[in-house]
Coordinates of C-alpha atoms in Angstrom, one line a residue:
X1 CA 0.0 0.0 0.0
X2 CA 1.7 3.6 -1.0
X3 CA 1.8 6.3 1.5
X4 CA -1.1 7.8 0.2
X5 CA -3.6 4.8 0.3
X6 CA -2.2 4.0 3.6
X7 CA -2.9 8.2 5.5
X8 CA -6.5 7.1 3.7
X9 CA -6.8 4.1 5.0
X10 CA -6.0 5.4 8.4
X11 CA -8.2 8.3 8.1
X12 CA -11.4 5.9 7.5
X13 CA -10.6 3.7 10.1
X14 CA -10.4 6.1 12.9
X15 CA -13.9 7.5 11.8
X16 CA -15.2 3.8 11.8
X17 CA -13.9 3.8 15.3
X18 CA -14.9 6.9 16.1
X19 CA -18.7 6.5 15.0
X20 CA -19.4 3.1 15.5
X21 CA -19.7 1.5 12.7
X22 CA -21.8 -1.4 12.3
X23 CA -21.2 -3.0 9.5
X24 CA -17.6 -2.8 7.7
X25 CA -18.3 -5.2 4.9
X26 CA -20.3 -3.2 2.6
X27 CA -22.7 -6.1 1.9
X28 CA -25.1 -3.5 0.2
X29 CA -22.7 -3.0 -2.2
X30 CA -22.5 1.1 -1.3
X31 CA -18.4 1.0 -2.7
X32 CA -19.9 -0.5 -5.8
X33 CA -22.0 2.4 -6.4
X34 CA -19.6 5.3 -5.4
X35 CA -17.0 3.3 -7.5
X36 CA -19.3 3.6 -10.6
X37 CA -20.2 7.6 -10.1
X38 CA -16.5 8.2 -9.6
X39 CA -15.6 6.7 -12.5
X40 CA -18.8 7.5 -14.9
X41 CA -18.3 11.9 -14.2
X42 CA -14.3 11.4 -13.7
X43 CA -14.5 13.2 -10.2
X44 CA -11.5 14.5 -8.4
X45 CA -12.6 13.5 -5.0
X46 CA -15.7 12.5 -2.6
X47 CA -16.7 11.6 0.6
X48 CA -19.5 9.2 1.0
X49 CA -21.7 8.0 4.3
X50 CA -24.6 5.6 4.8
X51 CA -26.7 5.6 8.2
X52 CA -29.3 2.5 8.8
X53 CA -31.3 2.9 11.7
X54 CA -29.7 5.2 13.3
X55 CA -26.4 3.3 12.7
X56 CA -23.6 4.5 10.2
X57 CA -23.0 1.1 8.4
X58 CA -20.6 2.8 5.5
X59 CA -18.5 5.2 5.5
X60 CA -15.3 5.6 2.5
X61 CA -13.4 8.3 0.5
X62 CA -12.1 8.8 -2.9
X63 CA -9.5 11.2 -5.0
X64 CA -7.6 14.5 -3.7
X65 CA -7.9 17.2 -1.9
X66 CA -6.4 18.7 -4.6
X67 CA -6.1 16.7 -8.3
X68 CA -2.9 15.3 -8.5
X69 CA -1.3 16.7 -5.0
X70 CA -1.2 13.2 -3.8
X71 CA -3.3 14.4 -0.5
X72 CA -6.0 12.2 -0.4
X73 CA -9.4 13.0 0.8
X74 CA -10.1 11.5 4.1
X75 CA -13.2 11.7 7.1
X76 CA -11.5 14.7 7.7
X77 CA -11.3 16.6 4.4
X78 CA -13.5 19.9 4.8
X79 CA -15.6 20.7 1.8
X80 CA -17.9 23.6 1.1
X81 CA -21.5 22.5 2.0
X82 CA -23.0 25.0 0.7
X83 CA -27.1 25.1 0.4
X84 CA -26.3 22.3 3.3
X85 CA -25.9 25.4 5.6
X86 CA -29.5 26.6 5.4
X87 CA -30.6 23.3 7.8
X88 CA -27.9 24.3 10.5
X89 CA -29.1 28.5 9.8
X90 CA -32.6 27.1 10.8
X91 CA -31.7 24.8 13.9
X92 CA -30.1 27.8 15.3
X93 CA -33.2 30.1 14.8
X94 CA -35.3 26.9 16.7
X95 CA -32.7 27.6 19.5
X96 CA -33.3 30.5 19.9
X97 CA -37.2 29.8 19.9
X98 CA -36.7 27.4 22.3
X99 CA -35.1 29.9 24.7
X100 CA -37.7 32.2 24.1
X101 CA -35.7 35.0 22.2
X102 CA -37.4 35.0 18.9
X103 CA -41.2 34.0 17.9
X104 CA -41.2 32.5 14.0
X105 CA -44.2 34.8 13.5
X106 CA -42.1 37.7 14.4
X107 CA -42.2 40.5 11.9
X108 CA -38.2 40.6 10.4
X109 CA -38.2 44.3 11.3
X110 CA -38.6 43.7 14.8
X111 CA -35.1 42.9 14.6
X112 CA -33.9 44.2 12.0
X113 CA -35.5 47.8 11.7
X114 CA -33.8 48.9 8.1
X115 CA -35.3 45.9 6.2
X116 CA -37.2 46.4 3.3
X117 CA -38.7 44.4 0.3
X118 CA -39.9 46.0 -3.0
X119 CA -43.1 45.9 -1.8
X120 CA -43.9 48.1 1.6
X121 CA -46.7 45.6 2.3
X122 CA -44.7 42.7 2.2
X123 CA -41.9 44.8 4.4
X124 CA -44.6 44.8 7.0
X125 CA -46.4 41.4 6.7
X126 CA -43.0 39.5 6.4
X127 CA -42.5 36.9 9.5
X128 CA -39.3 35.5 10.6
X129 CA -40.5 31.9 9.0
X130 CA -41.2 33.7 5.5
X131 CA -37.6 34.5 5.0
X132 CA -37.3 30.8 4.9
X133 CA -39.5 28.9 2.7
X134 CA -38.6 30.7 -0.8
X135 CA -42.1 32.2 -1.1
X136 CA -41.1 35.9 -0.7
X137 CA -41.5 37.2 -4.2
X138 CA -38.0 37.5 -4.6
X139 CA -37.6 35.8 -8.6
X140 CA -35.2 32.8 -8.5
X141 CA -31.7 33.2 -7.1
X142 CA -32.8 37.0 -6.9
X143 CA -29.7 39.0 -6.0
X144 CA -27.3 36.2 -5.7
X145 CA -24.8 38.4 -7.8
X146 CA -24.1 40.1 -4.6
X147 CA -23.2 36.8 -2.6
X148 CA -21.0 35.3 -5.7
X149 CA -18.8 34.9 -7.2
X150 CA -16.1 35.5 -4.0
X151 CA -14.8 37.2 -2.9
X152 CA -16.2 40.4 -3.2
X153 CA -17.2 44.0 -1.6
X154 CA -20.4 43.3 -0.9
X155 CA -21.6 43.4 2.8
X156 CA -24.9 41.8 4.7
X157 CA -25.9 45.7 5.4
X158 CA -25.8 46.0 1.3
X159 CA -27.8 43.0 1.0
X160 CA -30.4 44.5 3.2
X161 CA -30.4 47.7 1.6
X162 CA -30.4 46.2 -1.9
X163 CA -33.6 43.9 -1.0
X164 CA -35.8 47.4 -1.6
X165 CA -34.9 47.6 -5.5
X166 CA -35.5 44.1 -6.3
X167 CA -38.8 43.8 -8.3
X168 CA -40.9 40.6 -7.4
X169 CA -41.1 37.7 -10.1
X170 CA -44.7 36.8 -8.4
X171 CA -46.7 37.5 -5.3
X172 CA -46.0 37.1 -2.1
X173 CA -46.3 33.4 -0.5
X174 CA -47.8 32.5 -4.0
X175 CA -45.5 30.0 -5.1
X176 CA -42.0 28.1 -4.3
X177 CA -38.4 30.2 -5.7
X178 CA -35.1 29.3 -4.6
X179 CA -33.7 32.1 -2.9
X180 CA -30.7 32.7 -1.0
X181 CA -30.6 36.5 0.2
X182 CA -33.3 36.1 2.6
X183 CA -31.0 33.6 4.5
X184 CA -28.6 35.7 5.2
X185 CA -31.2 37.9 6.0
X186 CA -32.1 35.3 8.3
X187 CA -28.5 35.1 9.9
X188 CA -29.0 38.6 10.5
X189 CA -32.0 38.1 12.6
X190 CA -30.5 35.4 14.2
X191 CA -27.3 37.6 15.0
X192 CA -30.4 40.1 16.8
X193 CA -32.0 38.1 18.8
X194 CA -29.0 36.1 20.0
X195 CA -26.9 38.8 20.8
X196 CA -24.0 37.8 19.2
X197 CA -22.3 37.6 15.4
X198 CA -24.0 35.1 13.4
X199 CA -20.9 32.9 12.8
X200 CA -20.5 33.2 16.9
X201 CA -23.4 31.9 17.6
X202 CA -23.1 29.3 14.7
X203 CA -19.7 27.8 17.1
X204 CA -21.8 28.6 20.4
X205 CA -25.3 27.0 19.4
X206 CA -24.7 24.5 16.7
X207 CA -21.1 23.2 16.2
X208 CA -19.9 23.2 20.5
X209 CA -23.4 21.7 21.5
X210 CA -23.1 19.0 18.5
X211 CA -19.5 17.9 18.6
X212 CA -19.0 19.5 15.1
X213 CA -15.0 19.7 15.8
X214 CA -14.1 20.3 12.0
X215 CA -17.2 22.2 10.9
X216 CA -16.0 26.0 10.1
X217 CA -17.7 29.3 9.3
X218 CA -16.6 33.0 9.6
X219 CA -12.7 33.7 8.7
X220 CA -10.0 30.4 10.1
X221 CA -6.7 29.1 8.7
X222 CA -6.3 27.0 6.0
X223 CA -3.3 25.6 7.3
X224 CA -4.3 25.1 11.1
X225 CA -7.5 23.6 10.4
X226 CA -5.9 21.5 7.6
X227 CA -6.8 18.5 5.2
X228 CA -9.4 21.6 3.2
X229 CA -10.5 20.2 -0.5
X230 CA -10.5 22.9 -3.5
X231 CA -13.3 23.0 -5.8
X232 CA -12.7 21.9 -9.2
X233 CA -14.2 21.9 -12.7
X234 CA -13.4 20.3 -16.0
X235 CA -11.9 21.5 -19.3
X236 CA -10.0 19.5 -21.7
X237 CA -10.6 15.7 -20.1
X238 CA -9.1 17.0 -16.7
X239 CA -9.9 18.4 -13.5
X240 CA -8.6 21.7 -12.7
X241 CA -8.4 23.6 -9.4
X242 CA -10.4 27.2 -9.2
X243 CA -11.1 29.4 -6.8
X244 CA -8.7 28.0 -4.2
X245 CA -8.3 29.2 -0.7
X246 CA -5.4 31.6 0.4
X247 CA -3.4 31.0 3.7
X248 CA -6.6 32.5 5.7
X249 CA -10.3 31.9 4.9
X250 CA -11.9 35.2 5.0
X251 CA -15.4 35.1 6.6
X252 CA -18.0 35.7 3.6
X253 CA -21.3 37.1 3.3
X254 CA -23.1 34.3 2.5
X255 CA -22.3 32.3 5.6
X256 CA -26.1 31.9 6.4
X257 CA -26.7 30.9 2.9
X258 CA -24.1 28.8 2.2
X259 CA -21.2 29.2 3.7
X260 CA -20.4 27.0 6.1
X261 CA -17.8 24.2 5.7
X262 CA -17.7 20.1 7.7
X263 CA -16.0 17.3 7.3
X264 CA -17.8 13.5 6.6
X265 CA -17.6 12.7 10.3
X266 CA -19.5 15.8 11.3
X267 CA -21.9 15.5 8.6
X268 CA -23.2 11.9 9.6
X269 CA -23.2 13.2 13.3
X270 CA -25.4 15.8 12.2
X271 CA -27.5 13.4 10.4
X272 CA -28.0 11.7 13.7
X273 CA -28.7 14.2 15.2
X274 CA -32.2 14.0 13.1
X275 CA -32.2 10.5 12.5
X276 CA -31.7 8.9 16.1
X277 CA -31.1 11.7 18.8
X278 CA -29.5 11.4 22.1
X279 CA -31.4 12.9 25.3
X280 CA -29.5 15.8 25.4
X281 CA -29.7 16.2 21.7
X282 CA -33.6 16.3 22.2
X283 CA -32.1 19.2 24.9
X284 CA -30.5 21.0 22.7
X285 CA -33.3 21.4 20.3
X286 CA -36.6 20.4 21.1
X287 CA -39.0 17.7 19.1
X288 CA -41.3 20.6 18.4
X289 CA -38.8 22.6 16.4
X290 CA -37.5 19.8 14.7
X291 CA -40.9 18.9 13.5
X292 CA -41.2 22.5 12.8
X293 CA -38.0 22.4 11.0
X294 CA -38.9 19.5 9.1
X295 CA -42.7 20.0 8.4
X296 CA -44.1 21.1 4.9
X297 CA -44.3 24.5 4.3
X298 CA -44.9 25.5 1.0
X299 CA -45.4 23.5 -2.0
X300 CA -42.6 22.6 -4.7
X301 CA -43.9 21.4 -8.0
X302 CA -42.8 17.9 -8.9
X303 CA -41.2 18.1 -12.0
X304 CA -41.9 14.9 -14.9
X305 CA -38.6 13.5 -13.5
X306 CA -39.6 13.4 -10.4
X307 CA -42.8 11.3 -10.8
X308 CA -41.2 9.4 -13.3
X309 CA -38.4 8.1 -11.4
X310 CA -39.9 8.2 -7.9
X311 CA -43.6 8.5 -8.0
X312 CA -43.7 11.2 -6.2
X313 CA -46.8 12.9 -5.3
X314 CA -46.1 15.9 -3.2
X315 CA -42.8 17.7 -2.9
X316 CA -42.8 20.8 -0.1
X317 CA -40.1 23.1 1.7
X318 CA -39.9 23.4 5.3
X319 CA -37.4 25.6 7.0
X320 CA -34.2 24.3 5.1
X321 CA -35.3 21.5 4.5
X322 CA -37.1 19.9 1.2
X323 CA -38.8 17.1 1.3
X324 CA -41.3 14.6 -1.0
X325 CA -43.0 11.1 -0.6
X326 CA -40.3 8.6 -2.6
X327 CA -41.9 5.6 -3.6
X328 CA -44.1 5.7 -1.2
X329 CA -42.3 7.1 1.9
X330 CA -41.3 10.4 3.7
X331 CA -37.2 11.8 2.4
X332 CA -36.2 14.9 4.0
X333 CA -33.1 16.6 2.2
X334 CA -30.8 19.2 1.1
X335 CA -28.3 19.8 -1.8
X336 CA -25.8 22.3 -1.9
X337 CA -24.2 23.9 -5.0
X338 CA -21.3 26.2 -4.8
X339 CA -18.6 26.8 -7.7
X340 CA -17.1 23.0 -8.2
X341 CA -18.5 21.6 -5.3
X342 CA -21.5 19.5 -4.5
X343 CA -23.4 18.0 -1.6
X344 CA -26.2 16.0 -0.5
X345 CA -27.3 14.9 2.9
X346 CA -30.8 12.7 2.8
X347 CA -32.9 11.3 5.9
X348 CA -35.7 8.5 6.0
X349 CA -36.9 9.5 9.0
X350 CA -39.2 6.7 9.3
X351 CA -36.7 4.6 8.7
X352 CA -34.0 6.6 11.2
X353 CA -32.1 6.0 7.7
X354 CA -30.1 8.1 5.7
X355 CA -26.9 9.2 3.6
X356 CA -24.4 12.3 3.4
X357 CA -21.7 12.7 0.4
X358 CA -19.2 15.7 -0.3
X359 CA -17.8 16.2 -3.7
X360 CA -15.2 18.4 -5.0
X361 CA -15.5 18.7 -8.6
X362 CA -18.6 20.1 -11.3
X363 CA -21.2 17.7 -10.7
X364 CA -24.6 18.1 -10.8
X365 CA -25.6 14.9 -12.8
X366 CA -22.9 12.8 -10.8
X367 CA -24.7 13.9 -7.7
X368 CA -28.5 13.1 -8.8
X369 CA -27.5 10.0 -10.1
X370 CA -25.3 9.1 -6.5
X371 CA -28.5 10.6 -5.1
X372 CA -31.1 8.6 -6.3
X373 CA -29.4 5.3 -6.3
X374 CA -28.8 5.7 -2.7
X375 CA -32.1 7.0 -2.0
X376 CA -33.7 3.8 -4.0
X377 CA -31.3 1.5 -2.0
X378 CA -33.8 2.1 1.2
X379 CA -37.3 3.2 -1.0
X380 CA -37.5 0.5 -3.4
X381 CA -34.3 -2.1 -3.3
X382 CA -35.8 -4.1 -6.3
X383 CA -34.9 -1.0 -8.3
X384 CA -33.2 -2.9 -11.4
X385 CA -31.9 0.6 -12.4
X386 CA -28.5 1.2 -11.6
X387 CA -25.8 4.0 -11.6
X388 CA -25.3 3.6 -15.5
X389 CA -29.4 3.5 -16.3
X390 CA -29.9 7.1 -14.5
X391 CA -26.5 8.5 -16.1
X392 CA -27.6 7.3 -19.5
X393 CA -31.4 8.9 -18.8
X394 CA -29.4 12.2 -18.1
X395 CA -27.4 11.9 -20.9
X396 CA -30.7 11.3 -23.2
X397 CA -32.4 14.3 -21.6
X398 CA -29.4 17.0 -22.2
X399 CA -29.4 15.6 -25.9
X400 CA -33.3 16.3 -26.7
X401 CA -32.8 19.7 -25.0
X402 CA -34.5 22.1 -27.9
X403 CA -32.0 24.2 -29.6
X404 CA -34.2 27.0 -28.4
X405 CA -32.9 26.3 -25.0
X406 CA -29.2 25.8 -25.7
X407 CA -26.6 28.1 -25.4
X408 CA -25.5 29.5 -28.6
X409 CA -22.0 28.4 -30.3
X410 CA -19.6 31.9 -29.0
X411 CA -16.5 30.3 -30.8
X412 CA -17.2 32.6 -33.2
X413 CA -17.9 36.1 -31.6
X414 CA -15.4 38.7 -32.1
X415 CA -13.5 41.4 -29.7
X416 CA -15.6 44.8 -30.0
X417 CA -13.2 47.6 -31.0
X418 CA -14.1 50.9 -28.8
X419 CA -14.3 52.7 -31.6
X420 CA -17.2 50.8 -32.6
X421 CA -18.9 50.6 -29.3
X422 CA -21.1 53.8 -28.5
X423 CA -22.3 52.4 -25.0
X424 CA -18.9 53.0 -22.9
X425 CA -19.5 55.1 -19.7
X426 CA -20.5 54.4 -16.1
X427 CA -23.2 52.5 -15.2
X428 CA -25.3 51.5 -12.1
X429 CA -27.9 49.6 -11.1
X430 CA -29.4 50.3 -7.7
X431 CA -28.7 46.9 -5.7
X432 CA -25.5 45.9 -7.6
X433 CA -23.9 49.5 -7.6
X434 CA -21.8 50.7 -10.4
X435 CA -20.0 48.8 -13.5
X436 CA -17.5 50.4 -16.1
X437 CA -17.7 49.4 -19.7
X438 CA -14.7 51.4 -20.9
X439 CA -12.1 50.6 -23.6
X440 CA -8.9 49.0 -22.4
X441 CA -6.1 48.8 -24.9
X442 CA -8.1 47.5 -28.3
X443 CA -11.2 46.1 -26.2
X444 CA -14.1 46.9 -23.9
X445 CA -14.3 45.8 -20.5
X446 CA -17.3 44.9 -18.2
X447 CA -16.1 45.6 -14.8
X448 CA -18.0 45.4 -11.7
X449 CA -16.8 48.1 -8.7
X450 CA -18.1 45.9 -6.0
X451 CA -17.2 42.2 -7.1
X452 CA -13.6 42.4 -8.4
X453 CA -13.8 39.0 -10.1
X454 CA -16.1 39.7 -12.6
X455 CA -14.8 41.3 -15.2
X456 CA -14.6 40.2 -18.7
X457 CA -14.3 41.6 -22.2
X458 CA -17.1 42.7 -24.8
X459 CA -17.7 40.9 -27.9
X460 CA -19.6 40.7 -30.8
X461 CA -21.8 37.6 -31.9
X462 CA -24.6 38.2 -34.9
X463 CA -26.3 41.5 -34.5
X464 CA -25.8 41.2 -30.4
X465 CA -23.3 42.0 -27.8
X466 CA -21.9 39.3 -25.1
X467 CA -19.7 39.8 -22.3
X468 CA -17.0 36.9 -22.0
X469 CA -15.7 36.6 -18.3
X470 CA -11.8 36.6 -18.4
X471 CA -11.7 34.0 -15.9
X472 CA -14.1 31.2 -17.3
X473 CA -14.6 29.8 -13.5
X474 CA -16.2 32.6 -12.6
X475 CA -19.7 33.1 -14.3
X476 CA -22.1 32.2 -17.1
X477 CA -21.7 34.2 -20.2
X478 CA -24.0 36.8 -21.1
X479 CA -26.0 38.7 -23.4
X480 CA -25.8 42.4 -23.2
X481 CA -28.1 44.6 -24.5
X482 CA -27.7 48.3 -24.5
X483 CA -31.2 50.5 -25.2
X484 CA -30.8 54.3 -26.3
X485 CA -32.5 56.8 -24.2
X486 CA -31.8 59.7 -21.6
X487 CA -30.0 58.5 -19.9
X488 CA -29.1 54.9 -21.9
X489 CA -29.5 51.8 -20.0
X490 CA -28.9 48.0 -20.0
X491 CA -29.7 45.0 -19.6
X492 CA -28.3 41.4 -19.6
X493 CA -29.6 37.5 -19.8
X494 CA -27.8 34.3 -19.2
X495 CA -26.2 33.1 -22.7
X496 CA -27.6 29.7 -21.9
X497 CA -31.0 30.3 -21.3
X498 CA -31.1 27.1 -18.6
X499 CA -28.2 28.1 -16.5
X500 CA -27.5 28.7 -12.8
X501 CA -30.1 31.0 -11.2
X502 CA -27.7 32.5 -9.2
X503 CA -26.1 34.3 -12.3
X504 CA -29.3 37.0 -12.0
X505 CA -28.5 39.3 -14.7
X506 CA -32.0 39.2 -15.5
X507 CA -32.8 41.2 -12.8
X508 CA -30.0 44.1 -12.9
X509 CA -31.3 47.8 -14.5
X510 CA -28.1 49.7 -15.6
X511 CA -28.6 53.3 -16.2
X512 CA -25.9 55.1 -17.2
X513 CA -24.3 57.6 -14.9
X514 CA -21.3 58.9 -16.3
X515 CA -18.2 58.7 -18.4
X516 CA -15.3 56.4 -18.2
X517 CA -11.9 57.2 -16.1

């Protein structure tokens, strides 16, 4: 065994110590099916663990920190959690409940007197619970350009501020859209009635009380904590490292959103925390805010997939939580998305069953398929369809995407001289502040004052403008569309009509305010 297998080895057997585990033989076949999703979307590295009733009967790692370092990903490895953090931003609030500090029909501005939403109606009628079951209003990933891509200027007191001058995409607790500002918003609450920073009372409240050793949020060193993966994404048949982390991890924004980071062994002990808790877990946070927690909120519509592939019936959000009968029974869950890295922790309540994997690489179909083959392993084990039958579905569903809603072919657009280019100046739009399109050498720039990351130069494809981010990790592509008037504005779309929500351009209003530097 070489040096690195063997710190690997070591690594999983002291968290099989450490947890208990049941079952070390993997008679289920779990390292069958993580072997197969490795090796299907080519992933740089993953962390993988199986509860059953209450116990954690599998637990294993694969790939690097880092592709090709030679540091292998162990029990210890931190990832980025992402969307994961929501369910630990909501246990806190139940906390706090619990000691009597905050009410979940509280109106936000009890707390938090400066908040406002588009609509001064929905600033007043706006509870503590509605800033967590995406049913605000706020359009899908509404104003996530201020949270990423990191790092960037953009504070928590911006975020509030910036709420005002985003327009609703529908009525208020009308329907279910993903939003992530409103959690912060939420951390900010939190931060209120707790008396304390919201990443304090994240160590104080959650991690201390849990045993959640590795789990980090606010600012920490890389190289104290140690054993941190790096997100990755693919070009060229490889994975490549982006966005990696500098000696010290700053403390973001976003924390409350999606910011946190654990390790497998705190994950699964946070899965049974839900799944099977102690006594004085059931002190720590009460059985009736964990049903609150976990209860159905507001309705999700279940997509074709969906009923296809699980016969699912009813799919709802609770407080950072989803959750949908599967074949017949209850799954409570989570993913997380964040720049090249994935997550998903699943529970069975019924079942006090459940699964948790980290991955650190672009992989969004890797981790529905990892997902729903582990989730059929409890729902229906007869399931002939394996890891390669969902990949393949996948693969048949991207290919009979319309051309309509594909991304157009940019091989071909052109650098726009500044000569020809009437629209330079200084722009602003009022929640994401102030842009330059200016010439620089023989090209316009798109720059962005508050997030230094995204800038990227001005082309030309067909009769239309694009913006092509310098650094490709960044950001979707997009259209840009400049409109004459006094004074002239813009606006912007995704290139690829079906990409990540959290690329809002659809939402920013430029209007120009001046001339370049």
């Amino acid at each position: 065994m070489n040096r690195k297998r063997a710190r690997a080895a070591l690594g999983l057997l002291l968290l099989l110590a450490a947890v208990g585990v049941e079952a070390q033989s993997d008679e289920a076949g779990y390292g069958r099916i993580v072997d197969a999703v490795v090796a299907r979307y080519h992933l740089p590295g993953i962390a993988v663990g199986v509860i059953e009733n209450g116990r954690i009967v599998y637990a294993a790692t694969r790939g690097e920190t880092v592709a090709g370092s030679g540091q292998p990903i162990t029990p210890r490895t931190l990832f980025k959690i992402a969307s994961n953090s929501k369910a630990m931003t909501t246990a806190l609030l139940g906390r706090l409940v619990d000691e009597g500090k905050l009410a979940w029909d509280d109106p936000v501005t009890k707390y938090l007197p400066d908040f406002r939403m588009h609509d001064p109606w929905v600033t007043k009628n706006m509870r503590v619970a509605d800033l967590l079951t995406h049913a605000s209003g706020l359009p899908e990933g509404g104003g996530d350009l201020m949270l990423w891509p990191e790092p960037n200027a953009f504070t928590r007191q911006d975020i509030i501020h910036g709420l005002r001058y985003i327009e609703p995409g529908y009525s208020f607790r009308s329907q279910y859209q993903y939003d992530n500002l409103l959690y912060v918003v939420a951390g900010e609450v939190a931060a209120a009635a707790g008396g304390a920073p919201y990443e304090t009372l994240m160590h104080r409240e959650v991690f201390a009380p849990l045993g959640l050793s590795r789990c980090q949020v606010g600012s920490w060193s890389r190289d104290a904590v140690g054993d941190v993966a790096q997100p990755h994404y693919r070009k060229d048949g490889r994975n490549l490292p982006m966005r990696e982390d500098g000696p010290t991890i700053p403390a973001i924004t976003s924390a409350a959103a999606g910011g946190i980071r654990c390790d497998l062994t705190d994950m699964l002990s946070w899965a049974q925390n839900w799944l099977a808790p102690t006594p004085d877990q059931l002190k720590w946070l009460s059985s009736t805010q964990r049903q609150v927690l976990q209860s159905p909120h507001m309705l999700i519509p279940v997509s074709d997939q969906r009923r296809a592939w699980d016969h699912t019936h009813v799919m709802a959000y609770g407080y950072g939580w989803r959750m949908a009968d599967v074949d017949g029974e209850w799954v409570v869950w989570h993913t997380g998305t964040l720049g090249g890295m994935y997550s998903m922790l699943a529970l069975l309540p019924d079942r006090r069953s459940g699964f948790v994997f980290l991955i650190n690489g672009e992989a969004e179909d890797a981790r529905t398929v990892l997902g729903e083959v582990l989730t059929k392993h409890f729902t229906a084990p007869h399931d002939p369809h394996g890891v390669a039958w969902y990949a393949d579905a996948l693969d048949h569903q991207a290919a009979q995407r319309p051309v309509a809603a594909r991304p157009p072919d940019a091989s071909a657009a052109t650098a726009v001289a500044p000569a020809a280019f009437p629209w330079s100046g200084r722009y602003r739009d009022p929640w994401f502040g102030e842009i330059l399109l200016c010439p620089r050498g023989a090209r316009v720039q798109w720059a962005a004052l508050k997030s230094p990351r995204m800038h990227g130069t001005v082309r030309q494809l067909g009769s239309r403008y694009l913006v092509q981010w310098d650094d490709p990790a960044v950001d979707l592509d997009a259209w840009l569309d400049p409109h004459p008037g006094s004074p002239p504005t813009l606006a912007m779309t995704k290139l690829d009509p079906l990409g990540d929500f959290s690329s809002d351009y659809e939402d920013l209003h430029f209007e120009r305010v001046g001339d370049c530097p």
